[in-house]
Tab-separated table of C-alpha atoms in Angstrom:
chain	number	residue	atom	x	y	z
A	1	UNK	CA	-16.041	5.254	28.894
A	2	UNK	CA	-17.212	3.778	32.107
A	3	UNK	CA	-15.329	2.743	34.770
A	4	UNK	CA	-15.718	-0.365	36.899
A	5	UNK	CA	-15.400	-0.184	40.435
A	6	UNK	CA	-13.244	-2.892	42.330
A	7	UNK	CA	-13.103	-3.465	46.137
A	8	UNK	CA	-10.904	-5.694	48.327
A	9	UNK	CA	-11.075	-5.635	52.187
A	10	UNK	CA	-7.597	-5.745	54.020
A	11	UNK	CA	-6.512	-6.161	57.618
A	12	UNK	CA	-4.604	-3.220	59.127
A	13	UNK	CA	-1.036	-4.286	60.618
A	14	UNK	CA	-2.878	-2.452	63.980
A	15	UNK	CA	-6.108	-4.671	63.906
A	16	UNK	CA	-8.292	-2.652	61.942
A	17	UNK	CA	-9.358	-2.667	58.661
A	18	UNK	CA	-9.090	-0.626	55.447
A	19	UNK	CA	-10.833	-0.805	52.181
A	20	UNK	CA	-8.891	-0.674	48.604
A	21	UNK	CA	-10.256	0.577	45.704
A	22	UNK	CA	-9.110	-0.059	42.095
A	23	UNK	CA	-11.172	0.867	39.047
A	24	UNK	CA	-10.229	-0.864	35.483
A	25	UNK	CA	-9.861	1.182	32.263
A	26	UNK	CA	-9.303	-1.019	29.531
A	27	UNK	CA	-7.906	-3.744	31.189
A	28	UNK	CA	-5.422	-1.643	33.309
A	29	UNK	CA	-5.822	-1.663	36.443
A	30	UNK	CA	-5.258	1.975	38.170
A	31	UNK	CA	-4.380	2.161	42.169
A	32	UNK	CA	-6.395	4.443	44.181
A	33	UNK	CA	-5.959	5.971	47.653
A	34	UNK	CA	-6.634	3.544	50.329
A	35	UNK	CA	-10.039	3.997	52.661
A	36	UNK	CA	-9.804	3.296	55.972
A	37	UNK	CA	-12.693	1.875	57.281
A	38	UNK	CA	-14.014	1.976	60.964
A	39	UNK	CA	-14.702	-0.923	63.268
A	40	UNK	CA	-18.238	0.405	64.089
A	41	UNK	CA	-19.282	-0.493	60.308
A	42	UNK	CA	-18.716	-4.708	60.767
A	43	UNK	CA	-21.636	-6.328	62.415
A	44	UNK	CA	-20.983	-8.083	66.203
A	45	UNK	CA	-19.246	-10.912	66.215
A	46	UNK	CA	-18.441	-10.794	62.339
A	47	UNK	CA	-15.449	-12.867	60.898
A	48	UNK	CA	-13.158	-10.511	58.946
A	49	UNK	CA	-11.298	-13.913	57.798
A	50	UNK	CA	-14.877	-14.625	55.456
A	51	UNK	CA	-14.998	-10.793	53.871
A	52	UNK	CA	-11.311	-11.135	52.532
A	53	UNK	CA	-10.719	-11.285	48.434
A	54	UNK	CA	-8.012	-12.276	46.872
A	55	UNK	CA	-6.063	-9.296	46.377
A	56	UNK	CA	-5.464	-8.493	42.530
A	57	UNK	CA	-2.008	-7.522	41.058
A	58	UNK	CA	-1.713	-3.946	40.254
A	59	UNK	CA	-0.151	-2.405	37.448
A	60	UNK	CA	1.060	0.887	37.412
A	61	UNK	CA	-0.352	2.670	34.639
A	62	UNK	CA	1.808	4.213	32.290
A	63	UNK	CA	0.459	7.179	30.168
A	64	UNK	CA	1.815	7.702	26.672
A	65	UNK	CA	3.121	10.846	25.245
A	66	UNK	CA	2.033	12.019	21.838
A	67	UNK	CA	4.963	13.006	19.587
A	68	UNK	CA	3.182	15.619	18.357
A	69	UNK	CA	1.668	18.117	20.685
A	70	UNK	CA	3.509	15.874	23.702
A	71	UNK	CA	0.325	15.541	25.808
A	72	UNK	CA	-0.004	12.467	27.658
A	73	UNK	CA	-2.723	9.936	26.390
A	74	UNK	CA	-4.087	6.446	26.923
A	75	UNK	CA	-5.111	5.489	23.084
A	76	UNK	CA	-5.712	6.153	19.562
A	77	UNK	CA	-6.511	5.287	16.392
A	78	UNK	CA	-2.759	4.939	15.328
A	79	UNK	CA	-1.080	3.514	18.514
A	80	UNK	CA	-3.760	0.871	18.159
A	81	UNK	CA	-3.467	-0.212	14.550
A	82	UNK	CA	0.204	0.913	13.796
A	83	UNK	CA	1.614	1.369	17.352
A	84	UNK	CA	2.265	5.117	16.538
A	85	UNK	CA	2.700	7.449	19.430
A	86	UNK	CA	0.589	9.662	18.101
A	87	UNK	CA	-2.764	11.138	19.979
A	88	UNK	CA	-6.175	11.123	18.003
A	89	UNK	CA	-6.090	15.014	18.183
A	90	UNK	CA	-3.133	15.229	16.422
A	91	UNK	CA	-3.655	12.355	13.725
A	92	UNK	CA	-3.422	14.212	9.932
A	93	UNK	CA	-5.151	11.371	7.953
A	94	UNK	CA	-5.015	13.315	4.770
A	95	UNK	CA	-1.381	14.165	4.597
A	96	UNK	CA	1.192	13.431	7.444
A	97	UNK	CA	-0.521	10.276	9.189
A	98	UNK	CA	-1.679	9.213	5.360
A	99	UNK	CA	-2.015	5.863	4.503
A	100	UNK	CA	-0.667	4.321	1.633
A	101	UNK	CA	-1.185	0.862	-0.556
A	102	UNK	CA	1.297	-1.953	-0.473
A	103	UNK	CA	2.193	-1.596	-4.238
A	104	UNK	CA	2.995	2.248	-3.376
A	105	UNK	CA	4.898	0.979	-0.549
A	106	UNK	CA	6.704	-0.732	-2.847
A	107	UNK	CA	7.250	1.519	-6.533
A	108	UNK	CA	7.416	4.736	-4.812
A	109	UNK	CA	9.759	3.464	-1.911
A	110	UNK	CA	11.291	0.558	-4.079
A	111	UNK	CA	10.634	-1.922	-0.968
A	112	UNK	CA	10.685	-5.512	-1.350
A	113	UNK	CA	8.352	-7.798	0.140
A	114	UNK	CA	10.956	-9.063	2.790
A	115	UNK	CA	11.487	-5.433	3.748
A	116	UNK	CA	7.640	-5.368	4.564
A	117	UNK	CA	6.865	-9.130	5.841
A	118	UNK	CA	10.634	-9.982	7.196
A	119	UNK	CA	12.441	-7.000	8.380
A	120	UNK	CA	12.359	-6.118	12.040
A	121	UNK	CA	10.488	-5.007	13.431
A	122	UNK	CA	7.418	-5.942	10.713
A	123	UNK	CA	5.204	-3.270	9.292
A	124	UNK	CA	1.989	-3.152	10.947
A	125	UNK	CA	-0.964	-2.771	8.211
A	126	UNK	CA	-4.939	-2.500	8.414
A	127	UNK	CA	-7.076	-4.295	5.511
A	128	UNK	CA	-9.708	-3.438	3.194
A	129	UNK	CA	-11.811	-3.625	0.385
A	130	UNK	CA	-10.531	-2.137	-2.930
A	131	UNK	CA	-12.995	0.471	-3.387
A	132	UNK	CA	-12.268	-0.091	-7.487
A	133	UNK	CA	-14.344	-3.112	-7.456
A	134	UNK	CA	-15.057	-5.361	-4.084
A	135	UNK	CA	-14.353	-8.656	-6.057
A	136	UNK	CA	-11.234	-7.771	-6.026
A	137	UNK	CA	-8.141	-8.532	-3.552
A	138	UNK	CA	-8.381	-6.674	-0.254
A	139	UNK	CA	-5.863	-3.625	0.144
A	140	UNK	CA	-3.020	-3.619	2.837
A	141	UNK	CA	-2.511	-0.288	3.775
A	142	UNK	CA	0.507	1.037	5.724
A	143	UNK	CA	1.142	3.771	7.600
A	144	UNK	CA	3.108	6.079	5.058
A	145	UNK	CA	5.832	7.315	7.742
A	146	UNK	CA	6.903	4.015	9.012
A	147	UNK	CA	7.373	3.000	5.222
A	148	UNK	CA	9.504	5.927	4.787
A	149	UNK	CA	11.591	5.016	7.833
A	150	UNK	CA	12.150	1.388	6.273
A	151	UNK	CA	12.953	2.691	3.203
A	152	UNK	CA	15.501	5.029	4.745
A	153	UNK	CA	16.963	1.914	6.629
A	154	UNK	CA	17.280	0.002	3.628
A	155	UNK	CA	18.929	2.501	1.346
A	156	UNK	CA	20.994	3.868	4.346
A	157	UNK	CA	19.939	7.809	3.177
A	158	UNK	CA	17.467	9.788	1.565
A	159	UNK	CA	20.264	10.916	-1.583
A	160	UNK	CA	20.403	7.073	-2.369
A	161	UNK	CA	16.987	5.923	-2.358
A	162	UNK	CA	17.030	9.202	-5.078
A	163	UNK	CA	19.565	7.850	-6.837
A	164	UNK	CA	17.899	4.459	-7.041
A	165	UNK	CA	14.821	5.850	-8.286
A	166	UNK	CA	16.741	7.819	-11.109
A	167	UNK	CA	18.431	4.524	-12.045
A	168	UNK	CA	15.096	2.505	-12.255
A	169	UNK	CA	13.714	5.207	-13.897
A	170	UNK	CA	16.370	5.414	-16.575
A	171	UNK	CA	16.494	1.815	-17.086
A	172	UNK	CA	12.532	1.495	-17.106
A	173	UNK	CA	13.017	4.101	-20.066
A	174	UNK	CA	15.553	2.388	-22.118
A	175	UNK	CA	13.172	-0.526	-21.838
A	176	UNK	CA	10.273	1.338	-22.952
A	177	UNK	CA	12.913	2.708	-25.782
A	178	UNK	CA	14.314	-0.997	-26.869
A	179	UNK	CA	10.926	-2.087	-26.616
A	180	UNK	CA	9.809	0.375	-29.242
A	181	UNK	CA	12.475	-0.175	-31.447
A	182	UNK	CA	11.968	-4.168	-31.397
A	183	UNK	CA	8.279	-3.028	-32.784
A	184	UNK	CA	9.564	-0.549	-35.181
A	185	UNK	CA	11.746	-3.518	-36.657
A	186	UNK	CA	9.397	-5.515	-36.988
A	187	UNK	CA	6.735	-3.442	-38.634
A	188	UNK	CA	9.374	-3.047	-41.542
A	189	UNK	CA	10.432	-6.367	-41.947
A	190	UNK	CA	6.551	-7.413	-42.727
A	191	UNK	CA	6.356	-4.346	-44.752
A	192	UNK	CA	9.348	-5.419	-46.828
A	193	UNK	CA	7.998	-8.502	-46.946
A	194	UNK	CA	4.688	-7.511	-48.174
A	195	UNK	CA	6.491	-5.848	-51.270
A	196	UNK	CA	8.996	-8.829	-52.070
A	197	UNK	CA	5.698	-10.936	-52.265
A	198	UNK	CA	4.150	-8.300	-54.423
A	199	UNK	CA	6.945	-8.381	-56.732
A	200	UNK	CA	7.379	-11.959	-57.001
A	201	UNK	CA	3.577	-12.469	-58.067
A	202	UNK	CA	3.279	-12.904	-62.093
A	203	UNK	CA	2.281	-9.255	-63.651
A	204	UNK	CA	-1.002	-9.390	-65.627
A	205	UNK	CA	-0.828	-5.847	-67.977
A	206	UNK	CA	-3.595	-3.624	-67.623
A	207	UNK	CA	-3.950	-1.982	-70.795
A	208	UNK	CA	-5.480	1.170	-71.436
A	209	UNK	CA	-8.013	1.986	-74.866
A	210	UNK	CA	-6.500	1.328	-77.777
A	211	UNK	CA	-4.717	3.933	-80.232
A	212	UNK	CA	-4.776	3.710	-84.329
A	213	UNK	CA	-1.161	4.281	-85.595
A	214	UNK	CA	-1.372	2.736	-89.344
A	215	UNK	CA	-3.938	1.615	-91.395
A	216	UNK	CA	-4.438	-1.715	-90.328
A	217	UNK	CA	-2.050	-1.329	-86.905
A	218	UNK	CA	-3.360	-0.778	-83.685
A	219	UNK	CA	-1.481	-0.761	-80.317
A	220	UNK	CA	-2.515	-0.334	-76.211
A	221	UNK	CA	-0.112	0.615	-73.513
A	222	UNK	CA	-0.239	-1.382	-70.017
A	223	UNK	CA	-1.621	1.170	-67.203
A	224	UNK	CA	0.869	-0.201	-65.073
A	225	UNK	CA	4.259	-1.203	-66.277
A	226	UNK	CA	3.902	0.692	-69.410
A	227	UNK	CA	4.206	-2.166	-71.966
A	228	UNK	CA	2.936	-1.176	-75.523
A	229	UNK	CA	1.487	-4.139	-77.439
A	230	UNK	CA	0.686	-3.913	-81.240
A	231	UNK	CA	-1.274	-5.536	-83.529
A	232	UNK	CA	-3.528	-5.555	-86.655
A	233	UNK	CA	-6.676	-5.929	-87.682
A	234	UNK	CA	-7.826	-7.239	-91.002
């Protein structure tokens, strides 16, 4: 990245005069040594009141240390979006610097939304589009170790954020379970129902050929219910 060069012209305390140089680097300013300048470089007769600047505030700059490898670095992709001491050397997008959804946030680490909007300090996040479809909401995504340290806070430990789960888990279950049963119910009432309407409806026989038992006596039997009728033919 390039560096911009700064210069101020001071008065020495003996009469002379040095030159300061600070060069900017994102907006911090970093001290450098001091020049000293001759008299034999000013012109005859030159005002040094008319070459002063106002002199700029300095900040010391502070280097950050990665809590990974522990080298010392100025930015990254993670101290920038999530403020995660964490140089872009050592950033594991795939697995331990992995990013996760809100809704994972939330099932796998049974947050609530005041643990992510409220809770101090709030989770940092980074937006974009649902790469299901684009019409769609946009996706907050959160860094998946800082959700894992709010979850810890909330539940206290990592045994009863397990336990929680199990519990949810189990009760999600017996819902699934009564749930199923409600449906099983029902399916049998209508079925019962269907055959107390079938039973009620008036029964027309359905009689098969029909059979010659006496000379001038005939009979059929109904298909169905088995009722014989007989009768005779002239």
């Amino acid at each position: 990245m390039a560096l911009n060069l700064y210069c101020i012209i001071l008065e020495n305390l003996n009469g002379g005069v040095k030159l300061v140089c600070n060069k900017y680097y994102k907006k911090l300013l970093v001290k450098l040594p001091i020049i000293p300048i001759p008299d034999a470089c000013f012109y005859h007769g030159s005002s040094l009141k008319k070459n002063f600047f106002p002199l700029a505030p300095v900040l010391e700059f502070d280097y950050l240390i990665c809590g990974d490898c522990g080298k010392e670095f100025m930015d990254s992709y993670l101290m920038q979006h999530f403020d995660w001491a964490t140089c872009d050397n050592c950033r594991d997008a795939e697995e331990k610097h992995k990013l996760i959804t809100r809704t994972e946030a939330k099932e796998e680490y049974l947050l609530k939304d005041c643990d992510l909007d409220k809770r101090e300090p709030v989770l940092r996040f980074i937006v974009k589009k649902n790469p299901h479809n684009s019409r769609w909401g946009d996706m907050k995504l959160y860094l998946k170790l800082q959700v894992i340290k709010r979850s810890l806070e909330v539940w206290g430990s990592e045994e009863a954020l397990q336990e929680a789960r199990e519990l949810r888990r189990d009760n999600r279950e017996k819902m699934k379970q009564k749930k199923f049963n409600k449906k099983v119910k029902e399916l049998r009432h209508a079925v019962r129902s269907s055959l107390w309407k079938r039973e009620t409806r008036i029964h027309e026989h359905e009689y098969g050929p029909e059979e010659n038992i006496d000379e001038d006596t005939y009979k059929k039997t109904c298909t169905v219910c088995g009722h014989e009728l007989t009768y005779e033919k002239m």
